[in-house]
PDB file of C-alpha atoms in Angstrom:
ATOM      1  CA  MET A  11     -84.467  18.161  47.066  1.00  0.00           C
ATOM      2  CA  GLU A  12     -84.786  21.922  47.326  1.00  0.00           C
ATOM      3  CA  GLY A  13     -81.062  22.427  46.858  1.00  0.00           C
ATOM      4  CA  THR A  14     -81.034  20.150  43.821  1.00  0.00           C
ATOM      5  CA  GLY A  15     -83.873  22.112  42.246  1.00  0.00           C
ATOM      6  CA  ASP A  16     -81.989  25.379  42.691  1.00  0.00           C
ATOM      7  CA  THR A  17     -78.907  23.862  41.085  1.00  0.00           C
ATOM      8  CA  ASN A  18     -80.917  22.632  38.096  1.00  0.00           C
ATOM      9  CA  LYS A  19     -82.493  26.058  37.639  1.00  0.00           C
ATOM     10  CA  LYS A  20     -79.079  27.707  37.767  1.00  0.00           C
ATOM     11  CA  THR A  21     -77.666  25.231  35.240  1.00  0.00           C
ATOM     12  CA  LEU A  22     -80.619  25.786  32.898  1.00  0.00           C
ATOM     13  CA  PHE A  23     -80.271  29.566  33.261  1.00  0.00           C
ATOM     14  CA  ASN A  24     -76.563  29.426  32.399  1.00  0.00           C
ATOM     15  CA  TYR A  25     -77.291  27.192  29.413  1.00  0.00           C
ATOM     16  CA  GLU A  26     -79.969  29.541  28.065  1.00  0.00           C
ATOM     17  CA  GLU A  27     -77.770  32.603  28.659  1.00  0.00           C
ATOM     18  CA  ASN A  28     -74.794  31.017  26.865  1.00  0.00           C
ATOM     19  CA  GLU A  29     -76.912  29.810  23.953  1.00  0.00           C
ATOM     20  CA  ASN A  30     -78.646  33.195  23.575  1.00  0.00           C
ATOM     21  CA  ASN A  31     -75.258  34.930  23.521  1.00  0.00           C
ATOM     22  CA  ARG A  32     -73.931  32.380  21.033  1.00  0.00           C
ATOM     23  CA  TYR A  33     -76.962  32.845  18.780  1.00  0.00           C
ATOM     24  CA  SER A  34     -76.721  36.666  18.928  1.00  0.00           C
ATOM     25  CA  GLN A  35     -73.084  36.645  17.801  1.00  0.00           C
ATOM     26  CA  ALA A  36     -73.657  34.029  15.085  1.00  0.00           C
ATOM     27  CA  ALA A  37     -76.773  35.825  13.815  1.00  0.00           C
ATOM     28  CA  HIS A  38     -74.897  39.155  13.661  1.00  0.00           C
ATOM     29  CA  VAL A  39     -72.088  37.585  11.605  1.00  0.00           C
ATOM     30  CA  THR A  40     -74.597  35.968   9.258  1.00  0.00           C
ATOM     31  CA  LYS A  41     -76.578  39.193   8.811  1.00  0.00           C
ATOM     32  CA  VAL A  42     -73.380  41.008   7.800  1.00  0.00           C
ATOM     33  CA  GLY A  43     -72.894  38.307   5.163  1.00  0.00           C
ATOM     34  CA  MET A  44     -76.523  38.647   4.036  1.00  0.00           C
ATOM     35  CA  THR A  45     -76.128  42.380   3.477  1.00  0.00           C
ATOM     36  CA  VAL A  46     -72.971  41.904   1.403  1.00  0.00           C
ATOM     37  CA  ASN A  47     -74.580  39.055  -0.568  1.00  0.00           C
ATOM     38  CA  VAL A  48     -77.677  41.069  -1.456  1.00  0.00           C
ATOM     39  CA  LEU A  49     -75.580  43.963  -2.747  1.00  0.00           C
ATOM     40  CA  LEU A  50     -73.199  41.669  -4.632  1.00  0.00           C
ATOM     41  CA  THR A  51     -75.976  39.595  -6.197  1.00  0.00           C
ATOM     42  CA  GLY A  52     -77.686  42.647  -7.679  1.00  0.00           C
ATOM     43  CA  PHE A  53     -74.423  44.160  -8.863  1.00  0.00           C
ATOM     44  CA  LYS A  54     -73.228  40.914 -10.470  1.00  0.00           C
ATOM     45  CA  PHE A  55     -76.488  40.277 -12.308  1.00  0.00           C
ATOM     46  CA  VAL A  56     -76.492  43.790 -13.758  1.00  0.00           C
ATOM     47  CA  THR A  57     -72.811  43.745 -14.746  1.00  0.00           C
ATOM     48  CA  GLY A  58     -73.078  40.169 -16.055  1.00  0.00           C
ATOM     49  CA  ILE A  59     -75.960  41.086 -18.371  1.00  0.00           C
ATOM     50  CA  VAL A  60     -74.643  44.508 -19.367  1.00  0.00           C
ATOM     51  CA  GLY A  61     -71.078  43.208 -19.637  1.00  0.00           C
ATOM     52  CA  ASN A  62     -72.011  40.136 -21.790  1.00  0.00           C
ATOM     53  CA  SER A  63     -70.427  37.677 -19.331  1.00  0.00           C
ATOM     54  CA  SER A  64     -71.976  34.248 -18.772  1.00  0.00           C
ATOM     55  CA  ALA A  65     -69.355  33.573 -16.082  1.00  0.00           C
ATOM     56  CA  MET A  66     -70.449  36.686 -14.186  1.00  0.00           C
ATOM     57  CA  VAL A  67     -74.138  35.725 -14.416  1.00  0.00           C
ATOM     58  CA  ALA A  68     -73.182  32.287 -13.023  1.00  0.00           C
ATOM     59  CA  ASP A  69     -71.259  34.058 -10.293  1.00  0.00           C
ATOM     60  CA  ALA A  70     -74.356  36.117  -9.480  1.00  0.00           C
ATOM     61  CA  VAL A  71     -76.391  32.916  -9.065  1.00  0.00           C
ATOM     62  CA  HIS A  72     -73.732  31.682  -6.647  1.00  0.00           C
ATOM     63  CA  SER A  73     -74.053  34.878  -4.594  1.00  0.00           C
ATOM     64  CA  LEU A  74     -77.843  34.462  -4.613  1.00  0.00           C
ATOM     65  CA  SER A  75     -77.421  30.962  -3.162  1.00  0.00           C
ATOM     66  CA  ASP A  76     -75.194  32.511  -0.460  1.00  0.00           C
ATOM     67  CA  PHE A  77     -78.074  34.782   0.526  1.00  0.00           C
ATOM     68  CA  MET A  78     -80.489  31.827   0.706  1.00  0.00           C
ATOM     69  CA  THR A  79     -78.125  29.803   2.866  1.00  0.00           C
ATOM     70  CA  ASP A  80     -77.617  32.800   5.172  1.00  0.00           C
ATOM     71  CA  ILE A  81     -81.338  32.630   5.895  1.00  0.00           C
ATOM     72  CA  ALA A  82     -81.105  28.871   6.508  1.00  0.00           C
ATOM     73  CA  VAL A  83     -78.216  29.408   8.945  1.00  0.00           C
ATOM     74  CA  ILE A  84     -80.119  32.025  10.960  1.00  0.00           C
ATOM     75  CA  ILE A  85     -83.209  29.796  11.189  1.00  0.00           C
ATOM     76  CA  GLY A  86     -81.073  26.777  12.130  1.00  0.00           C
ATOM     77  CA  LEU A  87     -79.166  28.670  14.820  1.00  0.00           C
ATOM     78  CA  LYS A  88     -82.357  30.158  16.252  1.00  0.00           C
ATOM     79  CA  ILE A  89     -83.957  26.731  16.679  1.00  0.00           C
ATOM     80  CA  SER A  90     -80.770  24.998  17.877  1.00  0.00           C
ATOM     81  CA  LYS A  91     -80.361  27.436  20.799  1.00  0.00           C
ATOM     82  CA  LYS A  92     -83.573  26.216  22.406  1.00  0.00           C
ATOM     83  CA  PRO A  93     -82.858  24.294  25.632  1.00  0.00           C
ATOM     84  CA  ARG A  94     -83.738  20.654  26.230  1.00  0.00           C
ATOM     85  CA  ASP A  95     -87.400  19.860  26.690  1.00  0.00           C
ATOM     86  CA  SER A  96     -89.618  16.831  27.255  1.00  0.00           C
ATOM     87  CA  THR A  97     -89.577  15.863  23.567  1.00  0.00           C
ATOM     88  CA  HIS A  98     -85.926  16.755  22.847  1.00  0.00           C
ATOM     89  CA  ASN A  99     -83.913  15.509  25.824  1.00  0.00           C
ATOM     90  CA  TYR A 100     -80.583  16.246  24.141  1.00  0.00           C
ATOM     91  CA  GLY A 101     -81.559  19.727  22.991  1.00  0.00           C
ATOM     92  CA  HIS A 102     -82.040  20.955  19.413  1.00  0.00           C
ATOM     93  CA  GLY A 103     -78.398  21.037  18.283  1.00  0.00           C
ATOM     94  CA  LYS A 104     -79.005  18.714  15.308  1.00  0.00           C
ATOM     95  CA  ILE A 105     -80.895  21.553  13.596  1.00  0.00           C
ATOM     96  CA  GLU A 106     -77.586  23.410  13.237  1.00  0.00           C
ATOM     97  CA  THR A 107     -76.028  20.321  11.647  1.00  0.00           C
ATOM     98  CA  LEU A 108     -79.029  20.048   9.337  1.00  0.00           C
ATOM     99  CA  ALA A 109     -78.610  23.706   8.300  1.00  0.00           C
ATOM    100  CA  ALA A 110     -74.957  23.051   7.477  1.00  0.00           C
ATOM    101  CA  ALA A 111     -75.939  19.993   5.408  1.00  0.00           C
ATOM    102  CA  PHE A 112     -78.494  22.156   3.569  1.00  0.00           C
ATOM    103  CA  ILE A 113     -75.711  24.576   2.645  1.00  0.00           C
ATOM    104  CA  GLY A 114     -73.687  21.685   1.206  1.00  0.00           C
ATOM    105  CA  LEU A 115     -76.709  20.558  -0.808  1.00  0.00           C
ATOM    106  CA  ALA A 116     -77.350  24.095  -2.060  1.00  0.00           C
ATOM    107  CA  LEU A 117     -73.715  24.374  -3.141  1.00  0.00           C
ATOM    108  CA  THR A 118     -74.064  21.114  -5.084  1.00  0.00           C
ATOM    109  CA  PHE A 119     -76.975  22.516  -7.104  1.00  0.00           C
ATOM    110  CA  VAL A 120     -75.111  25.793  -7.645  1.00  0.00           C
ATOM    111  CA  ALA A 121     -72.064  23.909  -8.944  1.00  0.00           C
ATOM    112  CA  PHE A 122     -74.223  21.801 -11.250  1.00  0.00           C
ATOM    113  CA  GLY A 123     -75.956  24.901 -12.645  1.00  0.00           C
ATOM    114  CA  ILE A 124     -72.643  26.641 -13.320  1.00  0.00           C
ATOM    115  CA  LEU A 125     -71.195  23.495 -14.932  1.00  0.00           C
ATOM    116  CA  TYR A 126     -74.240  22.973 -17.160  1.00  0.00           C
ATOM    117  CA  GLY A 127     -74.374  26.613 -18.296  1.00  0.00           C
ATOM    118  CA  GLY A 128     -70.636  26.720 -19.023  1.00  0.00           C
ATOM    119  CA  ILE A 129     -70.675  23.461 -21.023  1.00  0.00           C
ATOM    120  CA  GLN A 130     -73.597  24.727 -23.102  1.00  0.00           C
ATOM    121  CA  LYS A 131     -71.636  27.866 -24.011  1.00  0.00           C
ATOM    122  CA  VAL A 132     -68.471  25.893 -24.858  1.00  0.00           C
ATOM    123  CA  PHE A 133     -70.385  23.457 -27.116  1.00  0.00           C
ATOM    124  CA  ALA A 134     -72.144  26.356 -28.809  1.00  0.00           C
ATOM    125  CA  TYR A 135     -68.742  27.922 -29.525  1.00  0.00           C
ATOM    126  CA  LEU A 136     -67.349  24.615 -30.887  1.00  0.00           C
ATOM    127  CA  GLN A 137     -70.327  24.383 -33.239  1.00  0.00           C
ATOM    128  CA  GLY A 138     -69.450  27.745 -34.752  1.00  0.00           C
ATOM    129  CA  GLU A 139     -71.675  30.035 -32.714  1.00  0.00           C
ATOM    130  CA  SER A 140     -70.033  33.356 -31.887  1.00  0.00           C
ATOM    131  CA  LEU A 141     -69.946  34.336 -28.238  1.00  0.00           C
ATOM    132  CA  PRO A 142     -70.249  37.971 -27.149  1.00  0.00           C
ATOM    133  CA  ALA A 143     -67.027  39.323 -25.653  1.00  0.00           C
ATOM    134  CA  PRO A 144     -67.366  40.505 -22.050  1.00  0.00           C
ATOM    135  CA  ASN A 145     -66.383  44.060 -21.216  1.00  0.00           C
ATOM    136  CA  SER A 146     -64.467  45.715 -18.400  1.00  0.00           C
ATOM    137  CA  ILE A 147     -67.436  46.373 -16.093  1.00  0.00           C
ATOM    138  CA  ALA A 148     -67.800  42.619 -15.567  1.00  0.00           C
ATOM    139  CA  LEU A 149     -64.093  42.443 -14.713  1.00  0.00           C
ATOM    140  CA  ILE A 150     -64.502  45.171 -12.087  1.00  0.00           C
ATOM    141  CA  ALA A 151     -67.408  43.255 -10.544  1.00  0.00           C
ATOM    142  CA  ALA A 152     -65.264  40.101 -10.338  1.00  0.00           C
ATOM    143  CA  VAL A 153     -62.444  41.906  -8.521  1.00  0.00           C
ATOM    144  CA  LEU A 154     -64.906  43.522  -6.091  1.00  0.00           C
ATOM    145  CA  SER A 155     -66.481  40.118  -5.428  1.00  0.00           C
ATOM    146  CA  ILE A 156     -63.111  38.463  -4.687  1.00  0.00           C
ATOM    147  CA  VAL A 157     -62.129  41.107  -2.148  1.00  0.00           C
ATOM    148  CA  SER A 158     -65.492  41.254  -0.342  1.00  0.00           C
ATOM    149  CA  LYS A 159     -66.133  37.491  -0.247  1.00  0.00           C
ATOM    150  CA  GLU A 160     -62.616  36.618   0.920  1.00  0.00           C
ATOM    151  CA  TRP A 161     -63.043  39.157   3.716  1.00  0.00           C
ATOM    152  CA  LEU A 162     -66.392  37.563   4.620  1.00  0.00           C
ATOM    153  CA  TYR A 163     -64.741  34.121   4.684  1.00  0.00           C
ATOM    154  CA  HIS A 164     -62.114  35.209   7.238  1.00  0.00           C
ATOM    155  CA  TYR A 165     -64.633  37.249   9.263  1.00  0.00           C
ATOM    156  CA  THR A 166     -67.089  34.333   9.489  1.00  0.00           C
ATOM    157  CA  THR A 167     -64.363  31.738  10.162  1.00  0.00           C
ATOM    158  CA  ILE A 168     -63.100  33.665  13.199  1.00  0.00           C
ATOM    159  CA  TYR A 169     -66.546  33.561  14.817  1.00  0.00           C
ATOM    160  CA  ALA A 170     -67.264  30.010  13.630  1.00  0.00           C
ATOM    161  CA  ARG A 171     -64.212  28.718  15.504  1.00  0.00           C
ATOM    162  CA  LYS A 172     -64.945  30.854  18.538  1.00  0.00           C
ATOM    163  CA  LEU A 173     -68.564  29.662  18.717  1.00  0.00           C
ATOM    164  CA  LYS A 174     -67.781  26.098  17.509  1.00  0.00           C
ATOM    165  CA  SER A 175     -70.547  26.333  14.922  1.00  0.00           C
ATOM    166  CA  ASP A 176     -70.596  23.875  12.011  1.00  0.00           C
ATOM    167  CA  ALA A 177     -73.265  25.959  10.287  1.00  0.00           C
ATOM    168  CA  LEU A 178     -71.057  29.070  10.374  1.00  0.00           C
ATOM    169  CA  ILE A 179     -68.041  27.071   9.182  1.00  0.00           C
ATOM    170  CA  ALA A 180     -70.090  25.758   6.252  1.00  0.00           C
ATOM    171  CA  ASN A 181     -71.297  29.268   5.474  1.00  0.00           C
ATOM    172  CA  ALA A 182     -67.737  30.600   5.630  1.00  0.00           C
ATOM    173  CA  TRP A 183     -66.717  28.047   3.001  1.00  0.00           C
ATOM    174  CA  HIS A 184     -69.709  29.113   0.935  1.00  0.00           C
ATOM    175  CA  HIS A 185     -68.269  32.646   1.003  1.00  0.00           C
ATOM    176  CA  ARG A 186     -64.845  31.345  -0.009  1.00  0.00           C
ATOM    177  CA  SER A 187     -66.312  29.252  -2.835  1.00  0.00           C
ATOM    178  CA  ASP A 188     -67.858  32.471  -4.133  1.00  0.00           C
ATOM    179  CA  ALA A 189     -64.433  34.132  -3.935  1.00  0.00           C
ATOM    180  CA  LEU A 190     -62.883  31.200  -5.838  1.00  0.00           C
ATOM    181  CA  SER A 191     -65.729  31.398  -8.324  1.00  0.00           C
ATOM    182  CA  SER A 192     -64.973  35.079  -8.866  1.00  0.00           C
ATOM    183  CA  ILE A 193     -61.249  34.364  -9.354  1.00  0.00           C
ATOM    184  CA  GLY A 194     -62.125  31.972 -12.175  1.00  0.00           C
ATOM    185  CA  THR A 195     -64.576  34.532 -13.528  1.00  0.00           C
ATOM    186  CA  MET A 196     -61.917  37.253 -13.417  1.00  0.00           C
ATOM    187  CA  ILE A 197     -59.417  35.063 -15.306  1.00  0.00           C
ATOM    188  CA  GLY A 198     -61.993  34.141 -17.925  1.00  0.00           C
ATOM    189  CA  ILE A 199     -63.257  37.681 -18.419  1.00  0.00           C
ATOM    190  CA  GLY A 200     -59.755  39.180 -18.313  1.00  0.00           C
ATOM    191  CA  GLY A 201     -58.444  36.654 -20.838  1.00  0.00           C
ATOM    192  CA  SER A 202     -61.398  37.274 -23.148  1.00  0.00           C
ATOM    193  CA  ILE A 203     -60.934  41.045 -22.988  1.00  0.00           C
ATOM    194  CA  LEU A 204     -57.149  41.045 -23.393  1.00  0.00           C
ATOM    195  CA  LEU A 205     -56.869  38.339 -26.069  1.00  0.00           C
ATOM    196  CA  GLY A 206     -60.173  38.884 -27.835  1.00  0.00           C
ATOM    197  CA  GLY A 207     -61.322  36.937 -30.887  1.00  0.00           C
ATOM    198  CA  LYS A 208     -61.577  33.183 -30.375  1.00  0.00           C
ATOM    199  CA  TRP A 209     -60.401  33.559 -26.758  1.00  0.00           C
ATOM    200  CA  VAL A 210     -63.853  34.723 -25.662  1.00  0.00           C
ATOM    201  CA  VAL A 211     -64.459  31.020 -24.968  1.00  0.00           C
ATOM    202  CA  LEU A 212     -62.243  31.452 -21.882  1.00  0.00           C
ATOM    203  CA  ASP A 213     -65.233  33.017 -20.105  1.00  0.00           C
ATOM    204  CA  PRO A 214     -67.466  29.876 -20.121  1.00  0.00           C
ATOM    205  CA  ILE A 215     -64.421  27.596 -19.703  1.00  0.00           C
ATOM    206  CA  ALA A 216     -63.623  29.450 -16.482  1.00  0.00           C
ATOM    207  CA  ALA A 217     -67.201  28.819 -15.333  1.00  0.00           C
ATOM    208  CA  VAL A 218     -66.804  25.062 -15.984  1.00  0.00           C
ATOM    209  CA  ILE A 219     -63.489  24.835 -14.113  1.00  0.00           C
ATOM    210  CA  LEU A 220     -64.646  26.715 -11.043  1.00  0.00           C
ATOM    211  CA  SER A 221     -67.773  24.519 -10.814  1.00  0.00           C
ATOM    212  CA  PHE A 222     -65.504  21.598  -9.871  1.00  0.00           C
ATOM    213  CA  PHE A 223     -63.990  23.607  -7.022  1.00  0.00           C
ATOM    214  CA  ILE A 224     -67.491  24.274  -5.726  1.00  0.00           C
ATOM    215  CA  PHE A 225     -68.393  20.566  -6.052  1.00  0.00           C
ATOM    216  CA  LYS A 226     -65.393  19.716  -3.832  1.00  0.00           C
ATOM    217  CA  VAL A 227     -66.410  22.196  -1.112  1.00  0.00           C
ATOM    218  CA  ALA A 228     -70.022  20.965  -1.271  1.00  0.00           C
ATOM    219  CA  PHE A 229     -68.936  17.336  -0.916  1.00  0.00           C
ATOM    220  CA  ASP A 230     -66.761  18.077   2.137  1.00  0.00           C
ATOM    221  CA  ILE A 231     -69.579  19.962   3.892  1.00  0.00           C
ATOM    222  CA  LEU A 232     -72.206  17.334   3.050  1.00  0.00           C
ATOM    223  CA  TYR A 233     -70.002  14.410   4.061  1.00  0.00           C
ATOM    224  CA  LYS A 234     -69.123  15.871   7.462  1.00  0.00           C
ATOM    225  CA  ASN A 235     -72.623  16.950   8.448  1.00  0.00           C
ATOM    226  CA  LEU A 236     -74.530  13.968   7.047  1.00  0.00           C
ATOM    227  CA  ASN A 237     -72.096  11.794   8.993  1.00  0.00           C
ATOM    228  CA  GLU A 238     -73.048  13.653  12.163  1.00  0.00           C
ATOM    229  CA  LEU A 239     -76.753  13.278  11.387  1.00  0.00           C
ATOM    230  CA  LEU A 240     -76.090   9.534  11.032  1.00  0.00           C
ATOM    231  CA  GLU A 241     -74.491   9.489  14.514  1.00  0.00           C
ATOM    232  CA  ALA A 242     -70.867   9.156  13.367  1.00  0.00           C
ATOM    233  CA  SER A 243     -68.242   8.838  16.106  1.00  0.00           C
ATOM    234  CA  LEU A 244     -66.128  11.793  17.200  1.00  0.00           C
ATOM    235  CA  ASP A 245     -62.772  12.361  15.508  1.00  0.00           C
ATOM    236  CA  SER A 246     -59.982   9.959  16.444  1.00  0.00           C
ATOM    237  CA  GLU A 247     -58.026  12.524  18.491  1.00  0.00           C
ATOM    238  CA  THR A 248     -61.013  13.331  20.711  1.00  0.00           C
ATOM    239  CA  TYR A 249     -61.811   9.626  21.000  1.00  0.00           C
ATOM    240  CA  ARG A 250     -58.265   8.898  22.214  1.00  0.00           C
ATOM    241  CA  ASN A 251     -58.467  11.769  24.709  1.00  0.00           C
ATOM    242  CA  ILE A 252     -61.630  10.254  26.145  1.00  0.00           C
ATOM    243  CA  GLU A 253     -59.881   6.890  26.418  1.00  0.00           C
ATOM    244  CA  ARG A 254     -56.987   8.525  28.270  1.00  0.00           C
ATOM    245  CA  VAL A 255     -59.406  10.061  30.764  1.00  0.00           C
ATOM    246  CA  LEU A 256     -60.974   6.667  31.404  1.00  0.00           C
ATOM    247  CA  THR A 257     -57.723   4.776  31.808  1.00  0.00           C
ATOM    248  CA  SER A 258     -56.083   7.430  34.014  1.00  0.00           C
ATOM    249  CA  THR A 259     -58.965   7.988  36.447  1.00  0.00           C
ATOM    250  CA  GLU A 260     -58.231   6.440  39.826  1.00  0.00           C
ATOM    251  CA  GLY A 261     -60.554   3.549  40.593  1.00  0.00           C
ATOM    252  CA  VAL A 262     -61.401   2.610  36.977  1.00  0.00           C
ATOM    253  CA  LEU A 263     -60.354  -1.016  36.436  1.00  0.00           C
ATOM    254  CA  GLY A 264     -61.634  -1.330  32.901  1.00  0.00           C
ATOM    255  CA  PHE A 265     -64.197   0.043  30.448  1.00  0.00           C
ATOM    256  CA  HIS A 266     -66.180  -1.074  27.423  1.00  0.00           C
ATOM    257  CA  GLU A 267     -69.092  -0.025  25.203  1.00  0.00           C
ATOM    258  CA  LEU A 268     -67.551   3.415  24.586  1.00  0.00           C
ATOM    259  CA  LYS A 269     -69.736   5.256  22.075  1.00  0.00           C
ATOM    260  CA  THR A 270     -69.355   8.854  20.946  1.00  0.00           C
ATOM    261  CA  ARG A 271     -71.195  11.306  18.697  1.00  0.00           C
ATOM    262  CA  LYS A 272     -71.908  14.994  18.115  1.00  0.00           C
ATOM    263  CA  ILE A 273     -75.173  16.784  18.832  1.00  0.00           C
ATOM    264  CA  GLY A 274     -74.913  20.151  17.097  1.00  0.00           C
ATOM    265  CA  ASN A 275     -71.971  21.934  18.734  1.00  0.00           C
ATOM    266  CA  ALA A 276     -72.013  19.558  21.740  1.00  0.00           C
ATOM    267  CA  MET A 277     -70.167  16.251  22.126  1.00  0.00           C
ATOM    268  CA  ALA A 278     -71.698  13.132  23.652  1.00  0.00           C
ATOM    269  CA  ALA A 279     -70.211   9.918  25.033  1.00  0.00           C
ATOM    270  CA  ASP A 280     -71.657   6.762  26.609  1.00  0.00           C
ATOM    271  CA  VAL A 281     -69.449   4.244  28.385  1.00  0.00           C
ATOM    272  CA  HIS A 282     -69.525   1.354  30.867  1.00  0.00           C
ATOM    273  CA  ILE A 283     -66.774   1.527  33.483  1.00  0.00           C
ATOM    274  CA  GLU A 284     -65.709  -1.259  35.844  1.00  0.00           C
ATOM    275  CA  VAL A 285     -64.819  -0.584  39.469  1.00  0.00           C
ATOM    276  CA  ASP A 286     -63.925  -2.673  42.506  1.00  0.00           C
ATOM    277  CA  ARG A 287     -67.024  -4.685  43.383  1.00  0.00           C
ATOM    278  CA  ASN A 288     -66.424  -3.982  47.082  1.00  0.00           C
ATOM    279  CA  LEU A 289     -66.807  -0.204  46.703  1.00  0.00           C
ATOM    280  CA  ASN A 290     -69.893   1.354  48.253  1.00  0.00           C
ATOM    281  CA  ILE A 291     -72.313   3.224  45.974  1.00  0.00           C
ATOM    282  CA  VAL A 292     -71.094   6.664  47.107  1.00  0.00           C
ATOM    283  CA  ASP A 293     -67.461   5.950  46.164  1.00  0.00           C
ATOM    284  CA  ALA A 294     -68.492   4.382  42.849  1.00  0.00           C
ATOM    285  CA  HIS A 295     -70.597   7.451  42.044  1.00  0.00           C
ATOM    286  CA  GLU A 296     -67.682   9.726  42.925  1.00  0.00           C
ATOM    287  CA  ILE A 297     -65.528   7.967  40.316  1.00  0.00           C
ATOM    288  CA  SER A 298     -68.154   8.512  37.599  1.00  0.00           C
ATOM    289  CA  THR A 299     -68.462  12.185  38.637  1.00  0.00           C
ATOM    290  CA  GLN A 300     -64.682  12.643  38.314  1.00  0.00           C
ATOM    291  CA  ILE A 301     -64.807  11.150  34.821  1.00  0.00           C
ATOM    292  CA  GLU A 302     -67.685  13.416  33.809  1.00  0.00           C
ATOM    293  CA  ASN A 303     -65.888  16.549  35.051  1.00  0.00           C
ATOM    294  CA  ARG A 304     -62.675  15.572  33.247  1.00  0.00           C
ATOM    295  CA  LEU A 305     -64.583  14.875  30.029  1.00  0.00           C
ATOM    296  CA  LYS A 306     -66.168  18.324  30.199  1.00  0.00           C
ATOM    297  CA  GLU A 307     -62.683  19.830  30.316  1.00  0.00           C
ATOM    298  CA  ILE A 308     -61.771  18.293  26.951  1.00  0.00           C
ATOM    299  CA  CYS A 309     -65.200  18.116  25.273  1.00  0.00           C
ATOM    300  CA  GLY A 310     -66.888  21.276  26.567  1.00  0.00           C
ATOM    301  CA  SER A 311     -69.235  22.009  29.450  1.00  0.00           C
ATOM    302  CA  ASN A 312     -72.305  21.507  27.239  1.00  0.00           C
ATOM    303  CA  GLY A 313     -71.424  17.860  26.543  1.00  0.00           C
ATOM    304  CA  HIS A 314     -73.699  14.903  27.236  1.00  0.00           C
ATOM    305  CA  PHE A 315     -72.042  12.047  29.141  1.00  0.00           C
ATOM    306  CA  SER A 316     -73.618   8.803  30.327  1.00  0.00           C
ATOM    307  CA  ILE A 317     -71.387   6.691  32.568  1.00  0.00           C
ATOM    308  CA  HIS A 318     -72.667   3.277  33.624  1.00  0.00           C
ATOM    309  CA  VAL A 319     -70.846   1.781  36.633  1.00  0.00           C
ATOM    310  CA  GLU A 320     -70.363  -1.995  36.836  1.00  0.00           C
ATOM    311  CA  PRO A 321     -68.661  -4.195  39.471  1.00  0.00           C
ATOM    312  CA  CYS A 322     -65.496  -5.800  38.176  1.00  0.00           C
ATOM    313  CA  SER A 323     -65.623  -9.554  38.718  1.00  0.00           C
ATOM    314  CA  ASP A 324     -62.323 -10.388  37.004  1.00  0.00           C
ATOM    315  CA  SER A 325     -59.622 -10.405  39.669  1.00  0.00           C
ATOM    316  CA  ALA A 326     -56.922  -9.788  37.078  1.00  0.00           C
ATOM    317  CA  TYR A 327     -58.453  -6.394  36.409  1.00  0.00           C
ATOM    318  CA  HIS A 328     -57.796  -5.289  39.961  1.00  0.00           C
ATOM    319  CA  ASP A 329     -54.247  -4.715  38.718  1.00  0.00           C
ATOM    320  CA  LYS A 330     -54.474  -1.193  37.305  1.00  0.00           C
ATOM    321  CA  ASP A 331     -51.633  -1.703  34.801  1.00  0.00           C
ATOM    322  CA  ILE A 332     -53.286  -4.819  33.341  1.00  0.00           C
ATOM    323  CA  SER A 333     -56.615  -3.030  32.999  1.00  0.00           C
ATOM    324  CA  ARG A 334     -54.982  -0.218  31.080  1.00  0.00           C
ATOM    325  CA  THR A 335     -53.632  -2.540  28.411  1.00  0.00           C
ATOM    326  CA  ASN A 336     -56.747  -4.654  28.037  1.00  0.00           C
ATOM    327  CA  ASN A 337     -59.776  -2.442  28.585  1.00  0.00           C
ATOM    328  CA  ARG A 338     -60.437  -2.030  24.861  1.00  0.00           C
ATOM    329  CA  LYS A 339     -60.734  -5.835  24.544  1.00  0.00           C
ATOM    330  CA  ARG A 340     -63.553  -6.187  27.016  1.00  0.00           C
ATOM    331  CA  SER A 341     -67.002  -6.452  25.401  1.00  0.00           C
TER     332      SER A 341
END
C-alpha cells in the first residue's frame, strides 16, 4: 500500500507540473495577443472615426472582441489546469472547451454586428444618402492590422498545436478572422479612396462581405467545441487506431461497447474486452494494462481509459483471426 501511495503522489506531481507548464506557455501566448489587441483596438477606433471609415470602426469592434476572448481563454486555461478532485474525477478540462465555445459565440455576435452595420450603410446609400469618403489614415491602420494579426495567428497556432489546446486554436482563428476582416476593410477603403464618388459604398460593402467569413469561422469553432461538450466521439482516425490496438493485443478475443470522447485536451475511451475464460485474474489484468499503455502512446499520457475485462464464452472467438473480423458485431 505504501508503494502504491508513493506512485500516486508522483503521478499527481507530474500531472500538476505538466499542467502548470502548459498553462504558463498558453497564458504567455495569450497575453502577447492581448497587448497587440489593446493597441490595435484603440488605433482602429481613432483612425476609423477620424478617417470616416465605417469598415474600420467595425474592424475595431472585432479587435475589441479579440481582447475579451483573450481574457476568457486565460480564465479557462487557469481553471482547466487544476488536477482531478473529489467533485471532478476527470479533471477540469471541459472548461477549456467551454472557453473555446465562448470564442465561437463571441465571433458570431461580432459578425452579426458588422453585417448589420454594413447593410444599414448600403441601404442608406441606395436611398440617396451621401457617405463620407474614408481617408488614407484608415488605410494605413488596415495594413498594420493585417500584418500584426496574421503574425499573431501563426504565433498562436504554433503553441496551440504544441500544447494541444482547443482554446488557443480557437483564439488563433479569431486573430486570423481579424486579419481577414482587415483585408476586406483595406479593399473597401482603398477602392473608395482611389475611385472616389459613388464608389465610397465599397467601404460598407466590404464590411458586409467579410462578416460572412467571420460567420464561417465562428460556426466551425462552435460546432467542434459544442460537439465535445455534448460528448461527441473522437475523430474517425483516432477511433480506428484504438480499434487496431484492441484487435492486435495478444490475448484479446473480442471487444464491444467501445465509447470515446474528449475531456479538454485529454482523450477518453471505455471498452469491454473479452479474454480466455480460463485465464487467472493476474494474466487478465496484464492484458488490460498492455492495452492502456498502448492507448497512451497514441492518445497521450493524460488520457482516461476504462477497460472492463470479460470471460469469453463463445468458443469460436478463441480463434484470434475470427475475433478480429467480428469483434465490432458483438453487442
